[in-house]
Tab-separated table of C-alpha atoms and ligand atoms in Angstrom:
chain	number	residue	atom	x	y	z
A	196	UNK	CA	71.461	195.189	171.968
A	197	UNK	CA	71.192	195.361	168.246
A	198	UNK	CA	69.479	198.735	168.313
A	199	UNK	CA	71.969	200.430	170.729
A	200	UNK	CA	74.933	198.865	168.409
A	201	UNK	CA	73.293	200.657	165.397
A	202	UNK	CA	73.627	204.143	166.755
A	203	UNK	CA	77.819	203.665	167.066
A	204	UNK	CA	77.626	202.690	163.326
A	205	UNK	CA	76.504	206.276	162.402
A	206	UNK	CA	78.858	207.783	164.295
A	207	UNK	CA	81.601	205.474	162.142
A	208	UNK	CA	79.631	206.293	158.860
A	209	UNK	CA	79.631	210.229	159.758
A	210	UNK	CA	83.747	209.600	160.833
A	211	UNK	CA	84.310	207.720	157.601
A	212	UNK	CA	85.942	207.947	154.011
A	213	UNK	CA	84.863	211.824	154.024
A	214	UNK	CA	81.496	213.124	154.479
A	215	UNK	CA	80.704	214.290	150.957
A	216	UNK	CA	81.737	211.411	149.064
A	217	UNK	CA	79.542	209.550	151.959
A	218	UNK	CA	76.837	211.311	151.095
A	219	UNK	CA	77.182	211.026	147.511
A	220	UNK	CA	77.390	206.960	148.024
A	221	UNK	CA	75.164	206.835	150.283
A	222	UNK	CA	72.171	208.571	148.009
A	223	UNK	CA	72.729	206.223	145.255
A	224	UNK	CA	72.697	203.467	147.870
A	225	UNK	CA	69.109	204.529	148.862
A	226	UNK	CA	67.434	204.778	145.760
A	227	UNK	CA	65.209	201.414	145.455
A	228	UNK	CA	66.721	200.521	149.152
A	229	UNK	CA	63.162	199.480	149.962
A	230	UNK	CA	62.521	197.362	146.980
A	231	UNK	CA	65.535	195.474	147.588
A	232	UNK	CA	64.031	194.485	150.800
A	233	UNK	CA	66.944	196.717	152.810
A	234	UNK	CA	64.544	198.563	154.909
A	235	UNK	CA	63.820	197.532	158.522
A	236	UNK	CA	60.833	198.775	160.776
A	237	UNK	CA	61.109	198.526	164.367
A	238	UNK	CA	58.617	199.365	166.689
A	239	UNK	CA	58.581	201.009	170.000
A	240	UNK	CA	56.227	200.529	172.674
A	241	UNK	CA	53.867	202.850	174.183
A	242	UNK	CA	52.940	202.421	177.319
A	243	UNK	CA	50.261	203.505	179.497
A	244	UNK	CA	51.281	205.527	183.063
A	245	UNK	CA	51.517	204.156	185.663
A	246	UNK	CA	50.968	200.827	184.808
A	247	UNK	CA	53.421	200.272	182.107
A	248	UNK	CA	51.012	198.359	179.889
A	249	UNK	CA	51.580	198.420	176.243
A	250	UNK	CA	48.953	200.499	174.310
A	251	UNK	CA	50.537	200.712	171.009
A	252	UNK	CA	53.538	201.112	169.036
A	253	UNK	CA	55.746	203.744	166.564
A	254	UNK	CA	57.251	202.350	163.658
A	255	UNK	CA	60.830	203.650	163.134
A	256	UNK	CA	62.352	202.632	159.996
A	257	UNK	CA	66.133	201.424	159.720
A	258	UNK	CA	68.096	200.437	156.873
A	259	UNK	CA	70.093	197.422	156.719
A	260	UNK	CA	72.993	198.722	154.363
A	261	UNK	CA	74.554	195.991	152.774
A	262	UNK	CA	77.871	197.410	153.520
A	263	UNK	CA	77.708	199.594	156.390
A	264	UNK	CA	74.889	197.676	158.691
A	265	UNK	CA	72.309	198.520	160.281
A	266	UNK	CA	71.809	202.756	159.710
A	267	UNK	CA	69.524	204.439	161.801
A	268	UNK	CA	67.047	206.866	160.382
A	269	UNK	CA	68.800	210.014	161.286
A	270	UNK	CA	71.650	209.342	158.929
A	271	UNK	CA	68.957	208.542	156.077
A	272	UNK	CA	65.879	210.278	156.295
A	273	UNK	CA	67.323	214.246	155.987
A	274	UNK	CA	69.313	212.256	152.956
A	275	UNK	CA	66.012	210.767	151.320
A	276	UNK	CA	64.215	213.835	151.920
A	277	UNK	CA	66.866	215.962	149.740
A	278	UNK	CA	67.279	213.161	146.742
A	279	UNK	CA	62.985	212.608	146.534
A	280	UNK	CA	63.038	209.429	147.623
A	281	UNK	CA	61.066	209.724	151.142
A	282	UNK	CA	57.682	208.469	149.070
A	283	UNK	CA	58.740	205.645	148.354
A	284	UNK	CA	60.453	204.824	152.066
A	285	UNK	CA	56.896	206.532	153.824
A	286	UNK	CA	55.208	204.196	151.100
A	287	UNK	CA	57.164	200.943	152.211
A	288	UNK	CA	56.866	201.646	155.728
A	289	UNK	CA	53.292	202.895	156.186
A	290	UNK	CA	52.419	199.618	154.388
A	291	UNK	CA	55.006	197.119	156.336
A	292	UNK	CA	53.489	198.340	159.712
A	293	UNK	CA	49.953	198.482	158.935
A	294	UNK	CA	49.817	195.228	157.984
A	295	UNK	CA	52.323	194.057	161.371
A	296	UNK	CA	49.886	196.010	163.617
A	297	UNK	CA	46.597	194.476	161.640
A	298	UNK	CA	48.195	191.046	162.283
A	299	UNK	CA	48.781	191.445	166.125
A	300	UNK	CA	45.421	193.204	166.592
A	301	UNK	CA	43.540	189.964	164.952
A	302	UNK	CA	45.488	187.839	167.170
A	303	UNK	CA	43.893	189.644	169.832
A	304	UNK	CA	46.003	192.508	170.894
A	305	UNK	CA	44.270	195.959	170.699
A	306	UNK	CA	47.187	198.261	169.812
A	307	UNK	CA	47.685	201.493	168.083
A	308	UNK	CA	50.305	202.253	165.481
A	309	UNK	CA	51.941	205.308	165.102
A	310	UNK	CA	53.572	205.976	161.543
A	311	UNK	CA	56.021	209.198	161.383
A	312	UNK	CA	55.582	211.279	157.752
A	313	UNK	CA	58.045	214.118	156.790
A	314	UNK	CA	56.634	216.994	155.547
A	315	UNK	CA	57.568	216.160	152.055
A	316	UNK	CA	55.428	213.580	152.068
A	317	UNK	CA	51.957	215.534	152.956
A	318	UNK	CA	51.596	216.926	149.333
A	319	UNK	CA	48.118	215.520	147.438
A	320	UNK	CA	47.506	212.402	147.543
A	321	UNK	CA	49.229	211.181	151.080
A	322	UNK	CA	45.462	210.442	152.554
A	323	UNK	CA	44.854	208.518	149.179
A	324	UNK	CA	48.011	205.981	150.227
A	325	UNK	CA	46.753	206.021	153.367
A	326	UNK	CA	43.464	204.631	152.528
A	327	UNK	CA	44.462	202.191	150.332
A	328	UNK	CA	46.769	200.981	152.762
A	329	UNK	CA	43.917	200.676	155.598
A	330	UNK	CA	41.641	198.600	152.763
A	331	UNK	CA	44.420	196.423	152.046
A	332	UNK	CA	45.498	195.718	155.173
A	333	UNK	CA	42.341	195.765	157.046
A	334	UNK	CA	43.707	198.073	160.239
A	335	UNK	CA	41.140	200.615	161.198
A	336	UNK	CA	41.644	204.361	160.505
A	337	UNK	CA	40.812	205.122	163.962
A	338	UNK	CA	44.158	202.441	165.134
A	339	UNK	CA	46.307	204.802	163.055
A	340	UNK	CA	48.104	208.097	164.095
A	341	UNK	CA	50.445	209.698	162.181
A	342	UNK	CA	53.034	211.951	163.225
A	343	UNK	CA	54.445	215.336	162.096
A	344	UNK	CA	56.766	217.532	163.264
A	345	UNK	CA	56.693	221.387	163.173
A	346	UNK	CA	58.417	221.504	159.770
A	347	UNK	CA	55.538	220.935	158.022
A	348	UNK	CA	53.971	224.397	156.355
A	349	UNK	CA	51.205	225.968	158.104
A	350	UNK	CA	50.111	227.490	155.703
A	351	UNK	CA	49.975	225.485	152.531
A	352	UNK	CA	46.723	223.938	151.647
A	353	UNK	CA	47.248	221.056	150.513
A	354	UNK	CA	49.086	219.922	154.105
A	355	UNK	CA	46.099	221.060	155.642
A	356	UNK	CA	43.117	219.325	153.436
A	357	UNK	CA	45.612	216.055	153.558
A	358	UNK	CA	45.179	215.942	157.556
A	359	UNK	CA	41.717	216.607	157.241
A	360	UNK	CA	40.813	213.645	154.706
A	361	UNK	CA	42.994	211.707	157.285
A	362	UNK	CA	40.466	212.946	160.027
A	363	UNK	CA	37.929	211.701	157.693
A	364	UNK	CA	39.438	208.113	157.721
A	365	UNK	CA	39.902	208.284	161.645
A	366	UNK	CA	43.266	208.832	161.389
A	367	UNK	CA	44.673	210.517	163.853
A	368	UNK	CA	47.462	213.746	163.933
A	369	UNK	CA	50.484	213.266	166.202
A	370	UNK	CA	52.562	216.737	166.437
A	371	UNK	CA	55.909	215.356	167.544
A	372	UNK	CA	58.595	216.703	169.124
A	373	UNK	CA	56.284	219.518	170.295
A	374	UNK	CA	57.663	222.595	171.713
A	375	UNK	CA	61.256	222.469	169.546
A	376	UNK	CA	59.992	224.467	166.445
A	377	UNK	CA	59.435	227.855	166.037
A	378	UNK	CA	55.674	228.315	166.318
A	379	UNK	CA	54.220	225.892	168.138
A	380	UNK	CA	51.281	227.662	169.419
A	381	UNK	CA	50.235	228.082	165.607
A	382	UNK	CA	50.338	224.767	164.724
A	383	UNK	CA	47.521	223.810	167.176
A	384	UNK	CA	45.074	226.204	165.898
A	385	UNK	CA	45.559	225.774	162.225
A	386	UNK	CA	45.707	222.122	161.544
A	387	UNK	CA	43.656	218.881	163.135
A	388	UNK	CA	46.008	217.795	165.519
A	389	UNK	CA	44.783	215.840	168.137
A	390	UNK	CA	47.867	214.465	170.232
A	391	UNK	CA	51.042	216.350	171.612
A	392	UNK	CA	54.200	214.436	171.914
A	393	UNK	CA	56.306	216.151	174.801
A	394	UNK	CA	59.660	216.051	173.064
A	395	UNK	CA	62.411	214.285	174.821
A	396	UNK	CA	64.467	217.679	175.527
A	397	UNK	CA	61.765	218.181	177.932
A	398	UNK	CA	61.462	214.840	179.849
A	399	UNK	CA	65.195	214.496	180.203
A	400	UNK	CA	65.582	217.388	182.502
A	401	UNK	CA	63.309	216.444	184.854
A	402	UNK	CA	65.149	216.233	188.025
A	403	UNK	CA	62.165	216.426	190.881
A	404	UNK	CA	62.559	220.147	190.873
A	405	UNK	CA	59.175	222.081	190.100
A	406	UNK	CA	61.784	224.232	188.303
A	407	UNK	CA	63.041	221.440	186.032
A	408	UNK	CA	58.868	220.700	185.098
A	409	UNK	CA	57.641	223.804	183.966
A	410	UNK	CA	57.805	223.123	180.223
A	411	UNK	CA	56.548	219.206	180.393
A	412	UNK	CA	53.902	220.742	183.027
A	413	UNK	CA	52.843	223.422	180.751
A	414	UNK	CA	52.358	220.815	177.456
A	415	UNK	CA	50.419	218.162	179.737
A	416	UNK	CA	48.073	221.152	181.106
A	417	UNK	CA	47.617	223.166	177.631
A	418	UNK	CA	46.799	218.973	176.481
A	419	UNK	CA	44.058	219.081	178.764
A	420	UNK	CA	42.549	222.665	177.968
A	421	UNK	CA	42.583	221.261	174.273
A	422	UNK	CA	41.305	218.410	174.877
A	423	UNK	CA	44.388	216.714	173.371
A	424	UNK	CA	46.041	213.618	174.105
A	425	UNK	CA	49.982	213.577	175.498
A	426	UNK	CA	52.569	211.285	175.426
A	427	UNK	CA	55.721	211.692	177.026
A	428	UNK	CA	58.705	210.713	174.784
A	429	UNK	CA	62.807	209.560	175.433
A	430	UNK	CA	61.616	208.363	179.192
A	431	UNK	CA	64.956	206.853	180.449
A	432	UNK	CA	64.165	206.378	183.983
A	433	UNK	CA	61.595	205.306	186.847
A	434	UNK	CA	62.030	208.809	188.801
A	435	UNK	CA	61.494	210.185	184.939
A	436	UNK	CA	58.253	207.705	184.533
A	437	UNK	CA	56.451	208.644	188.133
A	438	UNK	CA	57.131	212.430	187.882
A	439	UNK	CA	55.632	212.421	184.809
A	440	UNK	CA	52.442	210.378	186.026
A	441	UNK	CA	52.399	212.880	188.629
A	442	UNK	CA	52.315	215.296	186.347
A	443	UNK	CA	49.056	214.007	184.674
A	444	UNK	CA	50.837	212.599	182.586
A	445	UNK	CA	48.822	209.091	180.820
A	446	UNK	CA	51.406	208.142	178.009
A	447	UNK	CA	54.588	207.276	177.681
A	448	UNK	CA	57.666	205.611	175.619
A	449	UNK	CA	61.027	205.789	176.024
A	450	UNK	CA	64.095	203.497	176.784
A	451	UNK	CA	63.582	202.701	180.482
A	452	UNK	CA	60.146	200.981	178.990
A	453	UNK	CA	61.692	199.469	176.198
A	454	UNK	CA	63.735	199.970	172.968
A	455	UNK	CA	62.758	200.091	169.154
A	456	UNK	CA	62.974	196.195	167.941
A	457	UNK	CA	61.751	194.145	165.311
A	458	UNK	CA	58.903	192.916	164.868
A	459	UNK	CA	59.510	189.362	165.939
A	460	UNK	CA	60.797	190.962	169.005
A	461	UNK	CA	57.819	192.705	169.888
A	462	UNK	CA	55.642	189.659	168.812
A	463	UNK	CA	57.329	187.717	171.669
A	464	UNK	CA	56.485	190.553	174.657
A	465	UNK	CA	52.979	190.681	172.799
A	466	UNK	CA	52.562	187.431	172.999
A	467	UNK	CA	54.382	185.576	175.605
A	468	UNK	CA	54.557	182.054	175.449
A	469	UNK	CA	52.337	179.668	177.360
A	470	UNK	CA	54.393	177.078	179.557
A	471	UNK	CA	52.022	174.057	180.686
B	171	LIG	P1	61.183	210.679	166.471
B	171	LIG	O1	59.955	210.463	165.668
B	171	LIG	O2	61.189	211.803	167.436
B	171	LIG	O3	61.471	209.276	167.172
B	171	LIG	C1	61.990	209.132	168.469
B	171	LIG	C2	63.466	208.821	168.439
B	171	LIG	O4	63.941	208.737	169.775
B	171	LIG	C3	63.792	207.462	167.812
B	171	LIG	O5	65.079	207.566	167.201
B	171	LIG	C4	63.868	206.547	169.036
B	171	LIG	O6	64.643	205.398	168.819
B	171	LIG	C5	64.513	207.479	170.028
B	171	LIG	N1	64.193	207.132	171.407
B	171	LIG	C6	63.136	206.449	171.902
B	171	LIG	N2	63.179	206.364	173.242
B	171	LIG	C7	64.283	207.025	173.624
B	171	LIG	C8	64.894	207.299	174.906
B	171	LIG	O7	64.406	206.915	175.970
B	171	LIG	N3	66.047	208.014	174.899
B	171	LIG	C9	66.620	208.464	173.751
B	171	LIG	N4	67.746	209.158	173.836
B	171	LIG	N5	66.073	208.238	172.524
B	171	LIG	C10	64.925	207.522	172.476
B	171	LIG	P2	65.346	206.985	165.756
B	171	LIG	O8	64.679	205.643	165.608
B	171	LIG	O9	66.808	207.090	165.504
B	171	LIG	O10	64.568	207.992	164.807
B	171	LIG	C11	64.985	209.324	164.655
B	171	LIG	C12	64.003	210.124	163.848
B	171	LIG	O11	63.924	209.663	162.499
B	171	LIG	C13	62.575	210.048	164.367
B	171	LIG	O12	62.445	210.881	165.485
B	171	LIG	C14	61.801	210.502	163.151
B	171	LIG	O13	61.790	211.907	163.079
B	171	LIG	C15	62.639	209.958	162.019
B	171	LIG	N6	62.009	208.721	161.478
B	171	LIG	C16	62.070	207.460	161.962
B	171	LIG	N7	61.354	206.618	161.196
B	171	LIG	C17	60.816	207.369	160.200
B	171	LIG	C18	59.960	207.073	159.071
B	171	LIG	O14	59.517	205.942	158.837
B	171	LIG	N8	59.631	208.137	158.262
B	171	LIG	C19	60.085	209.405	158.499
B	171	LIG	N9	59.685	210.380	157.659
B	171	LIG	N10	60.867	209.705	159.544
B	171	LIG	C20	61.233	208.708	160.385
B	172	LIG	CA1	57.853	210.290	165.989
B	173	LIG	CA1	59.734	212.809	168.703
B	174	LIG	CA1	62.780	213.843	166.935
């Protein structure tokens, strides 16, 4: 599977011709990666519990390195974040997706996309790009959710009058990863989120043990008081899948559903071909 083989190319990247020099290559590498067409976005499906059907999508961005392959975000994003250069990936791939997502939904498939931003990006003018995005590609505000995680500043304004223009597009605030930062709890009652994603660290110890529940538990039932919506992320298995549906639990994405792949990919489970 091309995405699984991607994730043993970091590993020989990080093991490679020293880390520093790496880096150093690396950086200039990314600089105008996405205008040379080197950036990928695959999407993963989310699904709806029990049934499995496909509700939407996240984009995760990859970059097809002309040397190294395909590099997975983990090895690229941190990187882009230092060097300044996150706009213009966020830029590329909140556009790319949008207009994926618009396409599919006009062919008759009523999905959501979900669009990850790093707190870097949330200074003035992130709703701006969003909008124009949504006018030029058509996709309504209320199809789009975008993600971030708890390293985003509490307390600085502009992060918190960005997410509430996006509220007044109909955009809607993912916190992702929830329950791995250092205060949660005041994330939820100073900014406009309205779903939870139950990080992976959670849903992976799930073992069928009310013991082994308590935190995913906790996040689908404080969801509910708050009116929030959850999603379960990183589900790898079917026992994972129906204790978490047993849990309450509505929403869903993770390997044992299906991968990140591209586009085309996902067009083909979208839109399965008709055999006379
Ligand atoms: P994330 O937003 O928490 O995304 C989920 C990660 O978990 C993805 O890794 C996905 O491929 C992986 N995953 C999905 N299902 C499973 C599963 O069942 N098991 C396991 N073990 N993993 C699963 P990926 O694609 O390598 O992305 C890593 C991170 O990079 C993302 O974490 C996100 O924080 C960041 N990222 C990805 N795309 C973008 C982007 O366009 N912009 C920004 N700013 N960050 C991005
Ligand atoms: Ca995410
Ligand atoms: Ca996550
Ligand atoms: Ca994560």
């Amino acid at each position: 599977r091309a995405d699984e083989a991607m994730y043993a190319d970091k590993r020989r990247i990080k093991n490679g011709p020293g880390p520093t020099s790496d880096q150093k290559q690396l950086a200039t590498d990314l600089w105008g990666a996405a205008e040379r067409g080197e950036l990928r976005v695959y999407y993963q499906p989310v699904v709806e519990l029990p049934s499995g059907a496909i509700t939407g999508v996240e984009a995760l961005v990859r970059w097809q390195h002309p040397a190294h392959g395909m590099i997975p975000p983990g090895a690229f994003v941190p990187l882009a974040e230092r060097i300044g250069a996150i706009d213009e990936i966020g830029a590329w791939v909140l556009a790319e997706a949008c207009a994926a997502i618009a396409g599919w939904r006009a062919a008759g498939r009523d999905l959501h996309l979900a669009v990850n931003a790093s707190a870097r990006q949330l200074n003035g003018g992130f709703a701006d790009r969003v909008a124009r995005v949504l006018a030029e590609t058509g996709l309504p505000g209320a199809a789009l959710i975008i993600e971030i995680t708890e390293s985003v500043q509490v307390d600085n304004a502009d992060v918190v009058s960005e997410l509430h223009r996006l509220h007044d597009l109909g955009v809607r605030v993912a916190l992702d990863d929830f329950g791995t930062g250092y205060s949660t709890l005041r994330y939820l009652t100073q900014l406009p989120i309205d779903i939870l994603k139950i990080d992976q660290s959670f849903v992976s110890v799930l073992n069928g043990t009310a013991q082994s529940a308590v935190v995913a538990d906790t996040v689908l039932r404080l969801g509910r008081m708050m009116n929030l919506t959850t999603i379960a992320e990183g589900v790898e298995s079917a026992e994972q899948a129906t204790e978490l549906a047993g849990l309450g639990c509505l929403n869903a994405q993770g390997y044992h559903f299906a991968r990140p792949m591209p586009g085309e990919e996902l067009e083909s489970l979208l839109f399965p071909a008709v055999s006379q």
